[in-house]
Amino acid sequence: MDKIIVNGGNPLYGEVEIGGAKNAVLPIMTASILTPGIYTLNRVPNLRDTRTMANLLEIIGAKVTYEKGTMVIDSNSCNNPTAPYDLVKTMRASFYVLGPFMGRFQHAEVSLPGGCAWGPRPVDLHLKAIEALGGTVSLESGNIVADGQLKGADISFDISSVGATGNALMASAKADGISTISIASKEPEITSLAEFLIKMGADITGLDSDKLTVVGNPNLKGDFEFDIIPDRIEAGTFLIAVALCGGEVTLTNVNPNHLNIVLSKLSEVGVKLDIGEDTITVKAPKKINSVNITTAPYPGFPTDLQAQWMAMMSKCDGSAVIIDEIYRDRFTHIAELSRLGANITLEDNVAVVTGVNKLKGAPVMSTDIRASASLILSSLAAEEKSEISRVYHIDRGYENIEEKFRNLGADMYRISK
Ligand code: UD1
C-alpha cells in the first residue's frame, strides 16, 4: 500500500488549479443511465471514486472512456440494473444508481451499503422516495430490490439528504406526471445534477431551494456535453492549508459563491482573501484566531471540511469548538491528529481543540477521505517528518494531491509499495 511522506514546515506559495467536483460528477455519471445516449463530461477529476463509478457503469453495460479530464459515457447498451456489494461497499455513492435504474428499467438490485467510518449512514430516505413514486422495495440477501413503473408524486423528507434528493430527482425526472421534493438538499452538486437532467429534457424548477418541482418526461434525450462544476471541498482544503502552513496562494477554477460560509469563517481566522470571479487568493494570517464551527447542510459549514478545520485549529490562539451535526461520529481523525501533537477532547459530537505552539511529525493512518486531508495538512504544518499510511482513502477524492502541494513548495512525496 502507498504511503505519503511529508517533511513539514514549508510555507505554501504559488497557484493551484482546482479540479471538477467529485460529489457532482458521481451522480451525473449515474444519471447517464436514465436514457440511452452518448454523454461527454468535461473537467472530470481522475479519482479512485470516478474510476469505481466507471467500473460500475461498465458492469451495467455502458461503455466508458476517459482521457485528459474528458469522460465519454455511452449508455445505449445498458441492460443490467444491478450494483454488486463489492463496489457499493467501497463507495456508497454507488447507491445513486437506484433512481436511474428505476427510471430506465423499472427494476433495480442494489446492494445495501452498510455502515462506514462515520457511523450507521442509513438509506431509508432514498427508499422512501422510490416508494412515494409508486415503486415497491424489499430487502433480499443484503440487496435492495425495487420494482414498478414510477409516477409523479409528492416526496417529503424528514431531513435534508444530498443522496436521497439526488435519487428522487433522477427517478422523478423520468416518471410520468408532476413530482415535488420537499426538504430537498440545496447543495450546489444537486443544482448541477438538476441542470444535467434539464439538459436531458426534464422540467425542474426551484433550483437552489429546498422545494424542487419536477415535471417528469418519459422521453428524455441523451447525446450532449456537460461541464462539471469546481470542487468546493478541494478548494476549501487548499484555503485551510495555506491558513495553517503560512504563505500566499491563488486558487483557479473555483466558484467563490459555493464557499461563502467557509470564506467568512476564514476571514474570522484572520486570513486575507482576494476574491475574483473564478479565483481566490489566500494570504495566511500571522496568528490563527480560534473560530468555532458547527456543520450543517448547505449553505452551512460542510461536514466534508470539518476535519481540515480541526487540523487548522490545532495551532490556533486559544480554543475552538467544533460540532458535527451531520455525522455525529465523524471524528476518527482526532486520534491521529493527536499523534502529531494536537490537543483535542471529544464528548458526543462536540470537539474542543486547544491550540498548541507546534506540531511534530509522526507516523499516522488515514481513515477516510477528508480525515486523510486533515492529516496531510497537519503534517505539512508540523516540524520534521510524517508518514501517512492507507493513502488510498485520499486518492478517492483528491487528484494528484502531492504534486499540487509540491508545486506550492511543500516537501511531500509518495512511496509506492
Ligand atoms: C453526501 C456527500 C458526502 C457529504 C454528505 C453530507 C456525496 C457522494 N457524498 O453524502 O461527501 O459528507 O453528503 O454533506 O455527495 N440520512 C438518513 N437517511 C438516508 C440518507 C441520509 O438518515 O436515507 C442522514 C445521514 O445519516 C446524515 C444526513 O442524512 O446524517 C445527511 O446525509 P446525506 O446528505 O444523505 O449524505 P450523502 O448523500 O450520503
mmCIF file of C-alpha atoms in Angstrom, residues 27-336:
data_model
loop_
_atom_site.group_PDB
_atom_site.id
_atom_site.type_symbol
_atom_site.label_atom_id
_atom_site.label_comp_id
_atom_site.label_asym_id
_atom_site.label_seq_id
_atom_site.Cartn_x
_atom_site.Cartn_y
_atom_site.Cartn_z
ATOM 1 C CA PRO A 27 -24.481 11.352 -9.541
ATOM 2 C CA ILE A 28 -24.183 12.833 -13.049
ATOM 3 C CA MET A 29 -22.377 9.681 -14.207
ATOM 4 C CA THR A 30 -25.276 7.572 -12.905
ATOM 5 C CA ALA A 31 -27.837 9.946 -14.464
ATOM 6 C CA SER A 32 -26.406 8.993 -17.855
ATOM 7 C CA ILE A 33 -28.045 5.574 -17.384
ATOM 8 C CA LEU A 34 -31.545 7.151 -17.278
ATOM 9 C CA THR A 35 -31.885 7.341 -21.025
ATOM 10 C CA PRO A 36 -29.749 5.814 -23.819
ATOM 11 C CA GLY A 37 -27.210 8.218 -25.260
ATOM 12 C CA ILE A 38 -23.614 9.351 -25.506
ATOM 13 C CA TYR A 39 -22.621 11.863 -22.841
ATOM 14 C CA THR A 40 -19.393 13.874 -22.839
ATOM 15 C CA LEU A 41 -18.432 15.147 -19.394
ATOM 16 C CA ASN A 42 -15.700 17.795 -19.168
ATOM 17 C CA ARG A 43 -13.445 18.550 -16.173
ATOM 18 C CA VAL A 44 -13.893 15.098 -14.666
ATOM 19 C CA PRO A 45 -11.267 14.519 -11.964
ATOM 20 C CA ASN A 46 -9.184 11.344 -12.199
ATOM 21 C CA LEU A 47 -10.067 9.863 -8.815
ATOM 22 C CA ARG A 48 -10.422 6.407 -7.387
ATOM 23 C CA ASP A 49 -14.166 7.118 -6.930
ATOM 24 C CA THR A 50 -14.699 8.219 -10.546
ATOM 25 C CA ARG A 51 -12.858 5.071 -11.687
ATOM 26 C CA THR A 52 -15.006 2.924 -9.374
ATOM 27 C CA MET A 53 -18.145 4.547 -10.784
ATOM 28 C CA ALA A 54 -16.880 3.941 -14.342
ATOM 29 C CA ASN A 55 -16.402 0.244 -13.428
ATOM 30 C CA LEU A 56 -19.940 0.117 -12.090
ATOM 31 C CA LEU A 57 -21.331 1.695 -15.283
ATOM 32 C CA GLU A 58 -19.445 -0.935 -17.309
ATOM 33 C CA ILE A 59 -20.999 -3.743 -15.218
ATOM 34 C CA ILE A 60 -24.385 -2.189 -16.013
ATOM 35 C CA GLY A 61 -23.477 -2.368 -19.739
ATOM 36 C CA ALA A 62 -22.223 1.147 -20.561
ATOM 37 C CA LYS A 63 -19.011 1.940 -22.432
ATOM 38 C CA VAL A 64 -16.811 4.490 -20.676
ATOM 39 C CA THR A 65 -13.658 6.191 -21.929
ATOM 40 C CA TYR A 66 -11.557 8.780 -20.099
ATOM 41 C CA GLU A 67 -8.780 10.963 -21.398
ATOM 42 C CA LYS A 68 -7.328 14.188 -20.011
ATOM 43 C CA GLY A 69 -10.346 15.088 -17.937
ATOM 44 C CA THR A 70 -12.967 14.212 -20.545
ATOM 45 C CA MET A 71 -15.180 11.244 -19.851
ATOM 46 C CA VAL A 72 -17.436 9.827 -22.561
ATOM 47 C CA ILE A 73 -20.225 7.528 -21.412
ATOM 48 C CA ASP A 74 -22.181 5.548 -23.996
ATOM 49 C CA SER A 75 -25.220 4.236 -22.129
ATOM 50 C CA ASN A 76 -27.014 2.824 -25.206
ATOM 51 C CA SER A 77 -26.362 -0.818 -24.344
ATOM 52 C CA CYS A 78 -27.035 -0.695 -20.582
ATOM 53 C CA ASN A 79 -29.022 -3.823 -19.741
ATOM 54 C CA ASN A 80 -28.067 -4.958 -16.233
ATOM 55 C CA PRO A 81 -29.650 -2.895 -13.425
ATOM 56 C CA THR A 82 -27.543 -4.284 -10.594
ATOM 57 C CA ALA A 83 -24.952 -2.744 -8.259
ATOM 58 C CA PRO A 84 -22.957 -5.502 -6.520
ATOM 59 C CA TYR A 85 -21.769 -5.446 -2.903
ATOM 60 C CA ASP A 86 -18.075 -5.426 -3.891
ATOM 61 C CA LEU A 87 -18.437 -1.961 -5.421
ATOM 62 C CA VAL A 88 -21.115 -0.470 -3.167
ATOM 63 C CA LYS A 89 -19.113 -1.334 -0.040
ATOM 64 C CA THR A 90 -16.096 0.617 -1.346
ATOM 65 C CA MET A 91 -18.138 3.637 -2.424
ATOM 66 C CA ARG A 92 -21.568 4.500 -1.016
ATOM 67 C CA ALA A 93 -22.240 6.895 -3.892
ATOM 68 C CA SER A 94 -22.883 3.717 -5.952
ATOM 69 C CA PHE A 95 -26.351 3.908 -4.375
ATOM 70 C CA TYR A 96 -27.023 6.772 -6.818
ATOM 71 C CA VAL A 97 -27.868 4.142 -9.478
ATOM 72 C CA LEU A 98 -31.171 3.361 -7.734
ATOM 73 C CA GLY A 99 -33.174 6.258 -9.223
ATOM 74 C CA PRO A 100 -31.761 5.854 -12.775
ATOM 75 C CA PHE A 101 -32.337 2.053 -12.707
ATOM 76 C CA MET A 102 -35.997 2.574 -11.782
ATOM 77 C CA GLY A 103 -36.406 5.260 -14.432
ATOM 78 C CA ARG A 104 -34.923 3.185 -17.266
ATOM 79 C CA PHE A 105 -35.637 -0.457 -16.296
ATOM 80 C CA GLN A 106 -38.488 -0.255 -13.732
ATOM 81 C CA HIS A 107 -36.288 -2.639 -11.737
ATOM 82 C CA ALA A 108 -33.219 -2.280 -9.509
ATOM 83 C CA GLU A 109 -30.985 -4.556 -7.469
ATOM 84 C CA VAL A 110 -28.597 -2.501 -5.378
ATOM 85 C CA SER A 111 -26.544 -3.833 -2.503
ATOM 86 C CA LEU A 112 -27.375 -2.226 0.849
ATOM 87 C CA PRO A 113 -24.262 -0.168 1.688
ATOM 88 C CA GLY A 114 -23.958 -0.921 5.422
ATOM 89 C CA GLY A 115 -22.051 1.243 7.919
ATOM 90 C CA CYS A 116 -18.848 3.172 7.472
ATOM 91 C CA ALA A 117 -16.207 5.026 9.470
ATOM 92 C CA TRP A 118 -18.716 7.850 10.115
ATOM 93 C CA GLY A 119 -21.364 5.638 11.761
ATOM 94 C CA PRO A 120 -24.508 3.882 10.506
ATOM 95 C CA ARG A 121 -25.414 6.071 7.431
ATOM 96 C CA PRO A 122 -28.894 4.709 6.591
ATOM 97 C CA VAL A 123 -30.574 4.842 3.135
ATOM 98 C CA ASP A 124 -34.190 4.937 4.356
ATOM 99 C CA LEU A 125 -34.860 8.317 2.709
ATOM 100 C CA HIS A 126 -33.730 7.042 -0.716
ATOM 101 C CA LEU A 127 -36.157 4.130 -0.382
ATOM 102 C CA LYS A 128 -38.944 6.400 0.881
ATOM 103 C CA ALA A 129 -38.605 8.461 -2.314
ATOM 104 C CA ILE A 130 -38.877 5.393 -4.568
ATOM 105 C CA GLU A 131 -41.929 4.162 -2.622
ATOM 106 C CA ALA A 132 -43.578 7.604 -2.771
ATOM 107 C CA LEU A 133 -43.231 7.433 -6.575
ATOM 108 C CA GLY A 134 -45.077 4.085 -6.576
ATOM 109 C CA GLY A 135 -42.154 1.609 -6.531
ATOM 110 C CA THR A 136 -42.083 -1.479 -4.320
ATOM 111 C CA VAL A 137 -38.955 -2.037 -2.274
ATOM 112 C CA SER A 138 -37.741 -5.165 -0.478
ATOM 113 C CA LEU A 139 -34.521 -6.456 1.052
ATOM 114 C CA GLU A 140 -33.291 -9.770 -0.391
ATOM 115 C CA SER A 141 -29.945 -11.282 0.700
ATOM 116 C CA GLY A 142 -28.484 -7.886 1.543
ATOM 117 C CA ASN A 143 -29.720 -6.297 -1.697
ATOM 118 C CA ILE A 144 -32.412 -3.673 -2.110
ATOM 119 C CA VAL A 145 -34.739 -4.957 -4.833
ATOM 120 C CA ALA A 146 -37.120 -2.352 -6.260
ATOM 121 C CA ASP A 147 -39.770 -2.672 -8.974
ATOM 122 C CA GLY A 148 -42.525 -0.673 -10.627
ATOM 123 C CA GLN A 149 -43.369 1.976 -13.184
ATOM 124 C CA LEU A 150 -42.842 5.233 -11.306
ATOM 125 C CA LYS A 151 -45.380 8.081 -11.427
ATOM 126 C CA GLY A 152 -45.032 11.691 -10.301
ATOM 127 C CA ALA A 153 -45.808 12.223 -6.599
ATOM 128 C CA ASP A 154 -45.075 14.444 -3.605
ATOM 129 C CA ILE A 155 -41.924 13.390 -1.754
ATOM 130 C CA SER A 156 -41.250 14.954 1.634
ATOM 131 C CA PHE A 157 -38.054 14.159 3.513
ATOM 132 C CA ASP A 158 -37.697 14.479 7.304
ATOM 133 C CA ILE A 159 -34.152 15.827 6.992
ATOM 134 C CA SER A 160 -32.102 17.162 4.125
ATOM 135 C CA SER A 161 -30.137 14.360 2.409
ATOM 136 C CA VAL A 162 -27.917 15.015 -0.599
ATOM 137 C CA GLY A 163 -28.023 11.421 -1.848
ATOM 138 C CA ALA A 164 -31.762 10.906 -1.326
ATOM 139 C CA THR A 165 -32.540 14.227 -3.073
ATOM 140 C CA GLY A 166 -30.328 13.133 -5.991
ATOM 141 C CA ASN A 167 -32.054 9.762 -6.313
ATOM 142 C CA ALA A 168 -35.503 11.365 -6.007
ATOM 143 C CA LEU A 169 -34.610 13.916 -8.711
ATOM 144 C CA MET A 170 -33.329 11.289 -11.143
ATOM 145 C CA ALA A 171 -36.266 8.926 -10.565
ATOM 146 C CA SER A 172 -38.890 11.671 -10.891
ATOM 147 C CA ALA A 173 -37.236 13.214 -13.988
ATOM 148 C CA LYS A 174 -38.349 10.166 -15.984
ATOM 149 C CA ALA A 175 -41.633 9.445 -14.129
ATOM 150 C CA ASP A 176 -44.847 10.483 -15.844
ATOM 151 C CA GLY A 177 -46.523 13.392 -14.039
ATOM 152 C CA ILE A 178 -45.506 16.124 -11.616
ATOM 153 C CA SER A 179 -43.361 15.469 -8.531
ATOM 154 C CA THR A 180 -42.403 17.759 -5.691
ATOM 155 C CA ILE A 181 -39.428 17.166 -3.414
ATOM 156 C CA SER A 182 -39.700 18.952 -0.041
ATOM 157 C CA ILE A 183 -36.837 19.440 2.422
ATOM 158 C CA ALA A 184 -34.650 18.888 -0.618
ATOM 159 C CA SER A 185 -30.918 19.341 -0.292
ATOM 160 C CA LYS A 186 -29.664 22.701 -1.660
ATOM 161 C CA GLU A 187 -26.048 21.632 -2.232
ATOM 162 C CA PRO A 188 -24.509 23.059 -5.458
ATOM 163 C CA GLU A 189 -23.892 19.457 -6.583
ATOM 164 C CA ILE A 190 -27.678 18.847 -6.518
ATOM 165 C CA THR A 191 -28.297 22.006 -8.560
ATOM 166 C CA SER A 192 -25.691 20.780 -11.032
ATOM 167 C CA LEU A 193 -27.401 17.381 -11.263
ATOM 168 C CA ALA A 194 -30.732 19.153 -11.863
ATOM 169 C CA GLU A 195 -29.096 21.181 -14.669
ATOM 170 C CA PHE A 196 -27.847 17.941 -16.251
ATOM 171 C CA LEU A 197 -31.385 16.471 -16.077
ATOM 172 C CA ILE A 198 -32.843 19.685 -17.553
ATOM 173 C CA LYS A 199 -30.428 19.268 -20.474
ATOM 174 C CA MET A 200 -31.883 15.762 -20.878
ATOM 175 C CA GLY A 201 -35.342 17.291 -21.225
ATOM 176 C CA ALA A 202 -36.716 17.234 -17.677
ATOM 177 C CA ASP A 203 -38.554 20.318 -16.435
ATOM 178 C CA ILE A 204 -37.213 21.138 -12.951
ATOM 179 C CA THR A 205 -37.911 24.345 -11.017
ATOM 180 C CA GLY A 206 -36.953 25.537 -7.533
ATOM 181 C CA LEU A 207 -33.211 25.055 -8.109
ATOM 182 C CA ASP A 208 -31.086 26.104 -5.086
ATOM 183 C CA SER A 209 -34.169 25.952 -2.838
ATOM 184 C CA ASP A 210 -35.461 23.244 -0.512
ATOM 185 C CA LYS A 211 -38.516 22.577 -2.675
ATOM 186 C CA LEU A 212 -37.976 21.177 -6.139
ATOM 187 C CA THR A 213 -40.765 20.646 -8.649
ATOM 188 C CA VAL A 214 -40.185 18.143 -11.435
ATOM 189 C CA VAL A 215 -42.393 17.708 -14.472
ATOM 190 C CA GLY A 216 -41.283 14.224 -15.494
ATOM 191 C CA ASN A 217 -40.542 13.349 -19.095
ATOM 192 C CA PRO A 218 -40.665 9.653 -20.071
ATOM 193 C CA ASN A 219 -38.909 10.608 -23.340
ATOM 194 C CA LEU A 220 -35.672 12.120 -22.025
ATOM 195 C CA LYS A 221 -32.894 12.555 -24.608
ATOM 196 C CA GLY A 222 -29.160 11.866 -24.294
ATOM 197 C CA ASP A 223 -26.225 12.853 -26.537
ATOM 198 C CA PHE A 224 -24.849 16.105 -25.113
ATOM 199 C CA GLU A 225 -21.841 17.650 -23.436
ATOM 200 C CA PHE A 226 -21.716 18.907 -19.840
ATOM 201 C CA ASP A 227 -19.126 20.714 -17.679
ATOM 202 C CA ILE A 228 -18.526 19.546 -14.108
ATOM 203 C CA ILE A 229 -18.514 22.349 -11.503
ATOM 204 C CA PRO A 230 -15.348 23.070 -9.466
ATOM 205 C CA ASP A 231 -14.816 21.043 -6.306
ATOM 206 C CA ARG A 232 -15.628 23.330 -3.365
ATOM 207 C CA ILE A 233 -14.230 20.812 -0.865
ATOM 208 C CA GLU A 234 -10.862 20.532 -2.621
ATOM 209 C CA ALA A 235 -10.820 24.352 -2.788
ATOM 210 C CA GLY A 236 -11.650 24.617 0.928
ATOM 211 C CA THR A 237 -8.885 22.125 1.730
ATOM 212 C CA PHE A 238 -6.255 24.278 -0.049
ATOM 213 C CA LEU A 239 -7.560 27.504 1.547
ATOM 214 C CA ILE A 240 -7.285 25.977 5.013
ATOM 215 C CA ALA A 241 -3.857 24.519 4.192
ATOM 216 C CA VAL A 242 -2.458 27.973 3.393
ATOM 217 C CA ALA A 243 -4.004 29.485 6.541
ATOM 218 C CA LEU A 244 -2.354 26.735 8.604
ATOM 219 C CA CYS A 245 1.054 26.463 6.884
ATOM 220 C CA GLY A 246 1.622 30.138 6.015
ATOM 221 C CA GLY A 247 2.248 31.712 2.602
ATOM 222 C CA GLU A 248 0.096 33.072 -0.200
ATOM 223 C CA VAL A 249 -1.632 31.007 -2.899
ATOM 224 C CA THR A 250 -4.074 31.691 -5.739
ATOM 225 C CA LEU A 251 -6.713 29.049 -6.428
ATOM 226 C CA THR A 252 -8.003 28.929 -10.011
ATOM 227 C CA ASN A 253 -11.134 27.189 -11.410
ATOM 228 C CA VAL A 254 -13.047 27.838 -8.214
ATOM 229 C CA ASN A 255 -16.590 29.114 -7.618
ATOM 230 C CA PRO A 256 -16.369 31.501 -4.631
ATOM 231 C CA ASN A 257 -20.188 31.610 -4.357
ATOM 232 C CA HIS A 258 -20.150 27.948 -3.304
ATOM 233 C CA LEU A 259 -17.753 28.753 -0.445
ATOM 234 C CA ASN A 260 -19.475 31.720 1.255
ATOM 235 C CA ILE A 261 -19.565 30.328 4.799
ATOM 236 C CA VAL A 262 -16.029 28.917 4.543
ATOM 237 C CA LEU A 263 -14.663 32.250 3.294
ATOM 238 C CA SER A 264 -16.435 34.214 6.013
ATOM 239 C CA LYS A 265 -15.106 31.829 8.715
ATOM 240 C CA LEU A 266 -11.588 32.084 7.224
ATOM 241 C CA SER A 267 -11.812 35.884 7.471
ATOM 242 C CA GLU A 268 -12.602 35.489 11.184
ATOM 243 C CA VAL A 269 -9.470 33.328 11.461
ATOM 244 C CA GLY A 270 -7.502 36.334 10.186
ATOM 245 C CA VAL A 271 -6.857 35.123 6.645
ATOM 246 C CA LYS A 272 -6.687 37.789 3.885
ATOM 247 C CA LEU A 273 -8.776 36.875 0.851
ATOM 248 C CA ASP A 274 -8.883 38.405 -2.588
ATOM 249 C CA ILE A 275 -11.920 37.020 -4.367
ATOM 250 C CA GLY A 276 -12.248 37.085 -8.162
ATOM 251 C CA GLU A 277 -14.904 35.623 -10.448
ATOM 252 C CA ASP A 278 -13.311 32.176 -10.532
ATOM 253 C CA THR A 279 -10.166 32.691 -8.465
ATOM 254 C CA ILE A 280 -9.397 33.182 -4.788
ATOM 255 C CA THR A 281 -6.063 34.426 -3.454
ATOM 256 C CA VAL A 282 -5.478 33.477 0.150
ATOM 257 C CA LYS A 283 -2.816 35.003 2.393
ATOM 258 C CA ALA A 284 -2.042 33.353 5.711
ATOM 259 C CA PRO A 285 -2.500 35.286 8.970
ATOM 260 C CA LYS A 286 0.345 35.935 11.439
ATOM 261 C CA LYS A 287 -1.616 34.078 14.107
ATOM 262 C CA ILE A 288 -4.621 31.774 13.715
ATOM 263 C CA ASN A 289 -7.621 33.161 15.625
ATOM 264 C CA SER A 290 -9.762 30.464 17.220
ATOM 265 C CA VAL A 291 -13.062 30.117 15.318
ATOM 266 C CA ASN A 292 -15.844 27.685 16.216
ATOM 267 C CA ILE A 293 -17.801 25.796 13.561
ATOM 268 C CA THR A 294 -20.922 23.635 13.520
ATOM 269 C CA THR A 295 -21.523 21.599 10.374
ATOM 270 C CA ALA A 296 -24.896 21.913 8.658
ATOM 271 C CA PRO A 297 -26.453 21.216 5.247
ATOM 272 C CA TYR A 298 -25.559 23.768 2.534
ATOM 273 C CA PRO A 299 -25.287 26.757 2.800
ATOM 274 C CA GLY A 300 -23.991 25.820 6.272
ATOM 275 C CA PHE A 301 -20.427 24.767 7.033
ATOM 276 C CA PRO A 302 -19.705 21.477 5.170
ATOM 277 C CA THR A 303 -19.016 18.347 7.201
ATOM 278 C CA ASP A 304 -16.503 17.483 4.452
ATOM 279 C CA LEU A 305 -14.258 20.330 5.732
ATOM 280 C CA GLN A 306 -14.692 19.629 9.452
ATOM 281 C CA ALA A 307 -11.514 17.522 9.790
ATOM 282 C CA GLN A 308 -9.384 20.059 7.882
ATOM 283 C CA TRP A 309 -10.748 22.900 10.049
ATOM 284 C CA MET A 310 -9.807 20.905 13.139
ATOM 285 C CA ALA A 311 -6.262 20.477 11.790
ATOM 286 C CA MET A 312 -6.005 24.260 11.387
ATOM 287 C CA MET A 313 -7.486 24.992 14.831
ATOM 288 C CA SER A 314 -4.909 22.697 16.436
ATOM 289 C CA LYS A 315 -2.488 25.636 16.030
ATOM 290 C CA CYS A 316 -4.955 28.389 16.948
ATOM 291 C CA ASP A 317 -4.579 31.064 19.580
ATOM 292 C CA GLY A 318 -6.945 29.811 22.328
ATOM 293 C CA SER A 319 -9.528 27.031 21.913
ATOM 294 C CA ALA A 320 -12.170 26.305 19.304
ATOM 295 C CA VAL A 321 -15.332 24.224 19.495
ATOM 296 C CA ILE A 322 -16.104 22.000 16.503
ATOM 297 C CA ILE A 323 -19.514 20.327 16.335
ATOM 298 C CA ASP A 324 -20.569 17.857 13.637
ATOM 299 C CA GLU A 325 -24.372 17.798 13.413
ATOM 300 C CA ILE A 326 -24.471 15.808 10.148
ATOM 301 C CA TYR A 327 -22.252 12.860 11.009
ATOM 302 C CA ARG A 328 -22.083 12.747 14.788
ATOM 303 C CA ASP A 329 -19.384 10.020 14.744
ATOM 304 C CA ARG A 330 -17.132 11.564 12.110
ATOM 305 C CA PHE A 331 -14.132 12.076 14.378
ATOM 306 C CA THR A 332 -11.693 9.220 13.670
ATOM 307 C CA HIS A 333 -9.075 11.843 12.727
ATOM 308 C CA ILE A 334 -8.831 13.102 16.338
ATOM 309 C CA ALA A 335 -6.665 10.191 17.484
ATOM 310 C CA GLU A 336 -4.331 10.645 14.503
#
